[in-house]
Tab-separated table of C-alpha atoms in Angstrom:
chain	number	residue	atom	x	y	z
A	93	UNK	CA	-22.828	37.659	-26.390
A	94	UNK	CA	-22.056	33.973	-25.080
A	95	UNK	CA	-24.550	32.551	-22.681
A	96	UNK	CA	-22.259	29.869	-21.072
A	97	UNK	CA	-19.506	31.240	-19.455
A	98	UNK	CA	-16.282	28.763	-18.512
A	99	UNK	CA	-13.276	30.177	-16.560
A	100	UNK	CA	-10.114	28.056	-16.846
A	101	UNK	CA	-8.029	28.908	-14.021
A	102	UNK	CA	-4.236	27.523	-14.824
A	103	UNK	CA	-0.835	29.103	-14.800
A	104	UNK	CA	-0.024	27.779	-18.183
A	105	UNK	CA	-1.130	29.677	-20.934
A	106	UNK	CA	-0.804	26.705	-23.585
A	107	UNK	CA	-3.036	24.678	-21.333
A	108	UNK	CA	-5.948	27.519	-21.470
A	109	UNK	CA	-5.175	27.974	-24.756
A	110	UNK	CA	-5.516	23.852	-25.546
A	111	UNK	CA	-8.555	23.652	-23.134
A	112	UNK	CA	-10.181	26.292	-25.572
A	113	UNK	CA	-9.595	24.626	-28.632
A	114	UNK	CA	-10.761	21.291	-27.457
A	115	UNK	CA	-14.546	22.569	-26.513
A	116	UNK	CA	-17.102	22.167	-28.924
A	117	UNK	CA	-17.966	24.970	-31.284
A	118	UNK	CA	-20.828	27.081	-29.564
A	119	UNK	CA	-21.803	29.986	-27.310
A	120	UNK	CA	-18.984	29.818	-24.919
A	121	UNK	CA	-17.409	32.664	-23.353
A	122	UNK	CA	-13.712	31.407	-21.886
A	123	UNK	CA	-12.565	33.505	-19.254
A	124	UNK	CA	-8.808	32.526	-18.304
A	125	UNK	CA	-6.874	33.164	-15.001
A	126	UNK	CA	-3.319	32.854	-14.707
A	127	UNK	CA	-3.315	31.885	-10.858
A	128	UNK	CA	-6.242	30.849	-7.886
A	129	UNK	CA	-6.213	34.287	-7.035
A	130	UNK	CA	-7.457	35.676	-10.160
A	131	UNK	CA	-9.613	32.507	-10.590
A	132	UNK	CA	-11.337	32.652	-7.525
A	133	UNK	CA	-12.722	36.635	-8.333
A	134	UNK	CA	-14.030	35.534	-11.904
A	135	UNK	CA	-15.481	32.879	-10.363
A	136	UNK	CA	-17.279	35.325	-7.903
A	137	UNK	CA	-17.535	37.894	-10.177
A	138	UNK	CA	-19.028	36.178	-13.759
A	139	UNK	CA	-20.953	32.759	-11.987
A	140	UNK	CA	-19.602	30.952	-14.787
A	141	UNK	CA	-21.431	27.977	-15.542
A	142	UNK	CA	-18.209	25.485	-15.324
A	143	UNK	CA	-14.865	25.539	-13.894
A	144	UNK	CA	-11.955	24.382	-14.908
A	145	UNK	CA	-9.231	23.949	-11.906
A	146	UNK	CA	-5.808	23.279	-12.105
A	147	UNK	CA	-4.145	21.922	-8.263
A	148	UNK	CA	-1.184	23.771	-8.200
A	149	UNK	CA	-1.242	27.266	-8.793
A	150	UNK	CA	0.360	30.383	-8.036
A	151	UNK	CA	-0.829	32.907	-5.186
A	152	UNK	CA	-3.955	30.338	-4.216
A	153	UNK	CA	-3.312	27.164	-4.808
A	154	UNK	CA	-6.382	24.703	-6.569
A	155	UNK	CA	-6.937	22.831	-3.050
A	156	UNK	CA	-7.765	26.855	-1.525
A	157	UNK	CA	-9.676	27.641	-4.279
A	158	UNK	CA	-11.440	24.184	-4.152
A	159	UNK	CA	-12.456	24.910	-0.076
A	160	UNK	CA	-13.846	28.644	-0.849
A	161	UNK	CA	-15.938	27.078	-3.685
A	162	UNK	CA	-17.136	24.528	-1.334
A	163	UNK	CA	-17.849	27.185	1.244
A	164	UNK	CA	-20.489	28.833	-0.603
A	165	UNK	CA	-23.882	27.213	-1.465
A	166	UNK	CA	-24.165	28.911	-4.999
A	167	UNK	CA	-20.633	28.062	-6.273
A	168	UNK	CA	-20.542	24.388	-4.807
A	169	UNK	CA	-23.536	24.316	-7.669
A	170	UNK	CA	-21.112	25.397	-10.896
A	171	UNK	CA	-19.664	21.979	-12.443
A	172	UNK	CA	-15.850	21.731	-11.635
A	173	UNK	CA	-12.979	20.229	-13.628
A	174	UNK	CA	-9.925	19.354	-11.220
A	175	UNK	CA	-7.091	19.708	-13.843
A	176	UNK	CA	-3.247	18.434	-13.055
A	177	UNK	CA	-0.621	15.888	-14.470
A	178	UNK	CA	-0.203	14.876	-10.284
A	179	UNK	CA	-3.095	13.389	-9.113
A	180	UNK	CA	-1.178	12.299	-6.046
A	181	UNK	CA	-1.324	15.937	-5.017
A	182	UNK	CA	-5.152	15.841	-5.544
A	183	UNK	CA	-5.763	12.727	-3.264
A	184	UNK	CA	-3.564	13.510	-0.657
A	185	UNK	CA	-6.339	16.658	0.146
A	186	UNK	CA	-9.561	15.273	-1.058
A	187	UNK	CA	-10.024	11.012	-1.197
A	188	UNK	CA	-11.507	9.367	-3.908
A	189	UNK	CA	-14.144	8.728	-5.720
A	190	UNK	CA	-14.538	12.581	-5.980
A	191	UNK	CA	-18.221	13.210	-5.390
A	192	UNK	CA	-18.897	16.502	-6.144
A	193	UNK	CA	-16.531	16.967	-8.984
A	194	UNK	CA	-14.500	15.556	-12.217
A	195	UNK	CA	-10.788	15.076	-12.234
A	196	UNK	CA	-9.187	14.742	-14.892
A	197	UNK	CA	-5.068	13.767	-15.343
A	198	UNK	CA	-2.996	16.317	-17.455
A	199	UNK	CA	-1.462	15.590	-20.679
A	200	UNK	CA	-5.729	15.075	-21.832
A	201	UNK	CA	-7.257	14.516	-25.449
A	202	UNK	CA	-10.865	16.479	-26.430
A	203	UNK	CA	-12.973	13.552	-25.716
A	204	UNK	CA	-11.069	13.305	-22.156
A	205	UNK	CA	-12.188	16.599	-21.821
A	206	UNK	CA	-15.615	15.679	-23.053
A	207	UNK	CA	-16.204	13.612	-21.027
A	208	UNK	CA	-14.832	15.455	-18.065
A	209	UNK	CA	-17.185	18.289	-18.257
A	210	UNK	CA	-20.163	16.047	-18.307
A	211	UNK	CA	-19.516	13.669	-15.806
A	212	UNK	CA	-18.994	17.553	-13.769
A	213	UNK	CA	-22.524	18.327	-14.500
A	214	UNK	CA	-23.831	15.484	-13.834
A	215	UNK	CA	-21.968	15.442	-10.106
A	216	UNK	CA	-22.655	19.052	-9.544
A	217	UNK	CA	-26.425	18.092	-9.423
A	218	UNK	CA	-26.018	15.744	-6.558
A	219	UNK	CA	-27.775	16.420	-3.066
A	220	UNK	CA	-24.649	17.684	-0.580
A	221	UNK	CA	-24.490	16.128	2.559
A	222	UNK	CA	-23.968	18.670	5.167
A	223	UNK	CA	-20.410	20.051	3.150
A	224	UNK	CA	-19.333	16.840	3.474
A	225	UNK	CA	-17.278	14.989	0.282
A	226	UNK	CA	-17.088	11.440	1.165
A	227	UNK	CA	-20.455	10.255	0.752
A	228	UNK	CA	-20.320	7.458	-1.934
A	229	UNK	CA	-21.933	7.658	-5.149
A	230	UNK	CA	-24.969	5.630	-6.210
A	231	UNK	CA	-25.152	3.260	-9.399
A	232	UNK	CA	-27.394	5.448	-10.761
A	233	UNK	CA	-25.239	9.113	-10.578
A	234	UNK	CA	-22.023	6.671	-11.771
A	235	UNK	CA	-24.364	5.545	-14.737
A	236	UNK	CA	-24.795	9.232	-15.409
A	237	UNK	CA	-21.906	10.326	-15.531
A	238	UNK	CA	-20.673	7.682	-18.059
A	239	UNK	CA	-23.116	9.088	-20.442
A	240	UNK	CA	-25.683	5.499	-19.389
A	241	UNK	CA	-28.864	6.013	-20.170
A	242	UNK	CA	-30.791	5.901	-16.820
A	243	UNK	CA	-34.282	4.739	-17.502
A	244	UNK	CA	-36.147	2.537	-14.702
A	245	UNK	CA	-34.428	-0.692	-16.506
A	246	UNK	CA	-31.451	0.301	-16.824
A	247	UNK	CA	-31.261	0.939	-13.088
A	248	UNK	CA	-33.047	-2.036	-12.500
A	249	UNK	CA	-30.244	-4.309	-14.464
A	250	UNK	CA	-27.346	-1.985	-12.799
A	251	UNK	CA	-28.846	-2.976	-9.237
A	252	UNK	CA	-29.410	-6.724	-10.617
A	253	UNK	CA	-25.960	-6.522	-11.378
A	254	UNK	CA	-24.825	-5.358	-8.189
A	255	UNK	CA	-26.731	-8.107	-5.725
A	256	UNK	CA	-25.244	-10.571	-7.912
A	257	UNK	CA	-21.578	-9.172	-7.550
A	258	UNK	CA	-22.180	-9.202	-3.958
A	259	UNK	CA	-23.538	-12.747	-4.064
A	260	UNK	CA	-20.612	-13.663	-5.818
A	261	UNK	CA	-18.295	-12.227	-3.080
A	262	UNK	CA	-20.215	-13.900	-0.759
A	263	UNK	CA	-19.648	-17.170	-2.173
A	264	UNK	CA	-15.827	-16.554	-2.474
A	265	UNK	CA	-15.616	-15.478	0.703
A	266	UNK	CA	-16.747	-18.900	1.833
A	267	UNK	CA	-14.443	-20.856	-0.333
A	268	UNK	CA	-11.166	-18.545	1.011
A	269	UNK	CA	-12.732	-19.868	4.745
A	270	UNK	CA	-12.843	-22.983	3.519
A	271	UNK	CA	-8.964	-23.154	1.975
A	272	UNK	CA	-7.550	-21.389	5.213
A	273	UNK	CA	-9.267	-23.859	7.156
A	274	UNK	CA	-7.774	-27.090	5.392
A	275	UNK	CA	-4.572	-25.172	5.312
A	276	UNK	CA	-4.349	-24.445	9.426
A	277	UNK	CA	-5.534	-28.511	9.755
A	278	UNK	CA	-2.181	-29.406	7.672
């Protein structure tokens, strides 16, 4: 019997089909659902250990399914893959950077997928902050969830990095000041 369990929850039967294909050989159990609906109860049902979301589905649509996973404290913990060739749709419900879980843009390749699903885990680890989905994420969970390694130097360079971007802002922040100001004198 598979110990990892993955529902893919989209009404097109040759995306489940691809999204199968494209994981890695292993113990996975894919459990497909043709609409939210039907998602949603295998999601309740089996506690998969990732979910795959397409936005726009029949009966409940991604964005419903989406806000009942988000309700409840033990799904909001499953990694999530927002699937769909409109990402216009997505944004329009839920700003960017998406916190708490991976989108990725339909037509995708297997190491989109990849890298999807990790960058998922990696995000469903992250300390909530009362519900709420617009809390920014840190150097250190976006170095994650590129695959960075994330010892004590590595976030010590990322942060070097960082004041010295914002120094560099700074600095042409100054010189835009100082052009507008020759350019008002003339």
């Amino acid at each position: 019997m598979a110990s990892n369990k993955i529902v893919v929850i989209d009404d097109s039967r040759v995306i489940r089909m691809r999204v199968k294909e494209m994981l890695p050989p292993g113990n996975f159990d894919v459990l497909e659902a043709k609409d939210g609906l039907e998602g949603l109860n295998l999601i309740r049902q089996e506690r998969p250990n990732l979910i795959m979301l397409d936005f726009l589905l029949p009966k409940l649509s991604g964005w419903e399914v989406y806000q009942q996973i988000q309700q409840n404290a033990e799904l909001q913990k499953i990694p999530l893959v927002v699937m769909s060739g409109r990402k216009e749709e997505v944004v329009e419900k839920i700003p960017e950077p998406f916190e708490y879980f991976e989108f990725i843009p339909k037509p995708f390749e297997q190491k989109d997928l990849i890298g999807a699903i990790k960058a998922a885990m990696v995000k469903s680890k992250l300390p909530r902050q009362g519900g709420a989905t617009t809390a920014p994420v840190t150097p250190q969970a976006a170095a994650m969830a590129t695959g960075a390694s994330t010892t004590s130097s590595d976030l010590q360079a990322l942060n070097g990095k960082i004041a010295a971007m914002q120094a560099d802002i700074e600095r042409l922040k100054q010189q835009m000041a100082q052009v507008m100001a020759v350019l008002a004198r003339k």
